[in-house]
């Protein structure tokens, strides 16, 4: 166990007292922020080693004070939104973020990121946000109706919260063929059960001012679902400098199970009704591995826990406990050797004649994706993944959009998508994906290509 992650785990509730003092305080404090542990660390430091109090006491107290101030800002923002929404509309339910702290009344458990609101009807809520001066800063995506920002406060409006499960993926053989150059993966969709506004209020919400949060049983499932979604990499389509597992979400589970209103019988019934078994069993495993104990009244999951490389491409990847807690993406140097030279989704529709070429000139890598002259797909999209950075691009109605760490992304004549990156001179591994989607967003065909960039020579990955 590394010195940094030992302190992180201890701050989140693990019993092992940190002993290794060889860490950079700035690196650790940044990770304390990313894991949303400032309050827990500030509360636990008085019982910890003197050397740790001396080094982190002041910064941890300052971080926690900032969190409390931001939490008050969030409470006021939601209070104002609910008041402006009026009595004719059911108030939205706040999930994640400050929810556990409000539900338990423990200020040390308050943590702040975006404000996630699940609404009964998105139209009136979005109209209210616009009237209050919030501007749309992210378009709708799946269950998210959009992100709206005002004076640094970000509101994520959700039509529902998805509870992911492996679904048919758990019955899929994820062992690549030994000698084939193409691995045809059958399309096996994961399950995705929605928790809508009505379900969130069924068990009775707890209201602080005008802020409504779910009861502890439902909130625990919400946190399990969100943490499992991030771990499996479903829908994580852009590179975010965040850990795969946020320790505060696991630590919150311990607090919620101890809540006086937590009902084991109700919790287990909800797990069954919401098809949350995979998420909850995984959370029990993650809590055991990272914090030393499973707080949930379910058996610890035993795995394996497949993870998503991109959209419907799944693989059994090695799990590094340390890496789960640090910012970063998959280590492609360990992923690519597990894969054949090409993975194609077996949808029954042959992949179009896409071409992919990778060229390197010094520390500039150019990825050129050639698309067919015509397509009946509603959307064409692609992925370039270097492990530490990458891009998700979308071509629809002749318009190219892209998010990620590229220098440039251009649509050239002949329907070619060109992406350029600044990369280390030493070379490395990468994944390039191309896919077609219909109007509903379902994949019509998709290919994922492991590649290596080493020199200025072209790499034909098709």
Short mmCIF file of C-alpha atoms in Angstrom, two decimals, residues 51 87 121 163 226 329 335 358 363 386-387 396 462:
data_model
loop_
_atom_site.label_atom_id
_atom_site.label_comp_id
_atom_site.label_asym_id
_atom_site.label_seq_id
_atom_site.Cartn_x
_atom_site.Cartn_y
_atom_site.Cartn_z
CA UNK A 51 3.18 13.73 12.77
CA UNK A 87 -46.20 24.53 -5.22
CA UNK A 121 -40.83 16.97 -14.98
CA UNK A 163 -28.93 1.59 -11.65
CA UNK A 226 -23.11 5.68 -9.13
CA UNK A 329 -7.49 5.94 -17.08
CA UNK A 335 -4.67 -3.68 -21.39
CA UNK A 358 -1.50 6.75 -36.98
CA UNK A 363 6.04 14.52 -30.02
CA UNK A 386 -3.86 7.12 -24.98
CA UNK A 387 -4.59 6.04 -21.43
CA UNK A 396 -23.85 14.03 -37.12
CA UNK A 462 -7.57 -1.36 -40.28
#
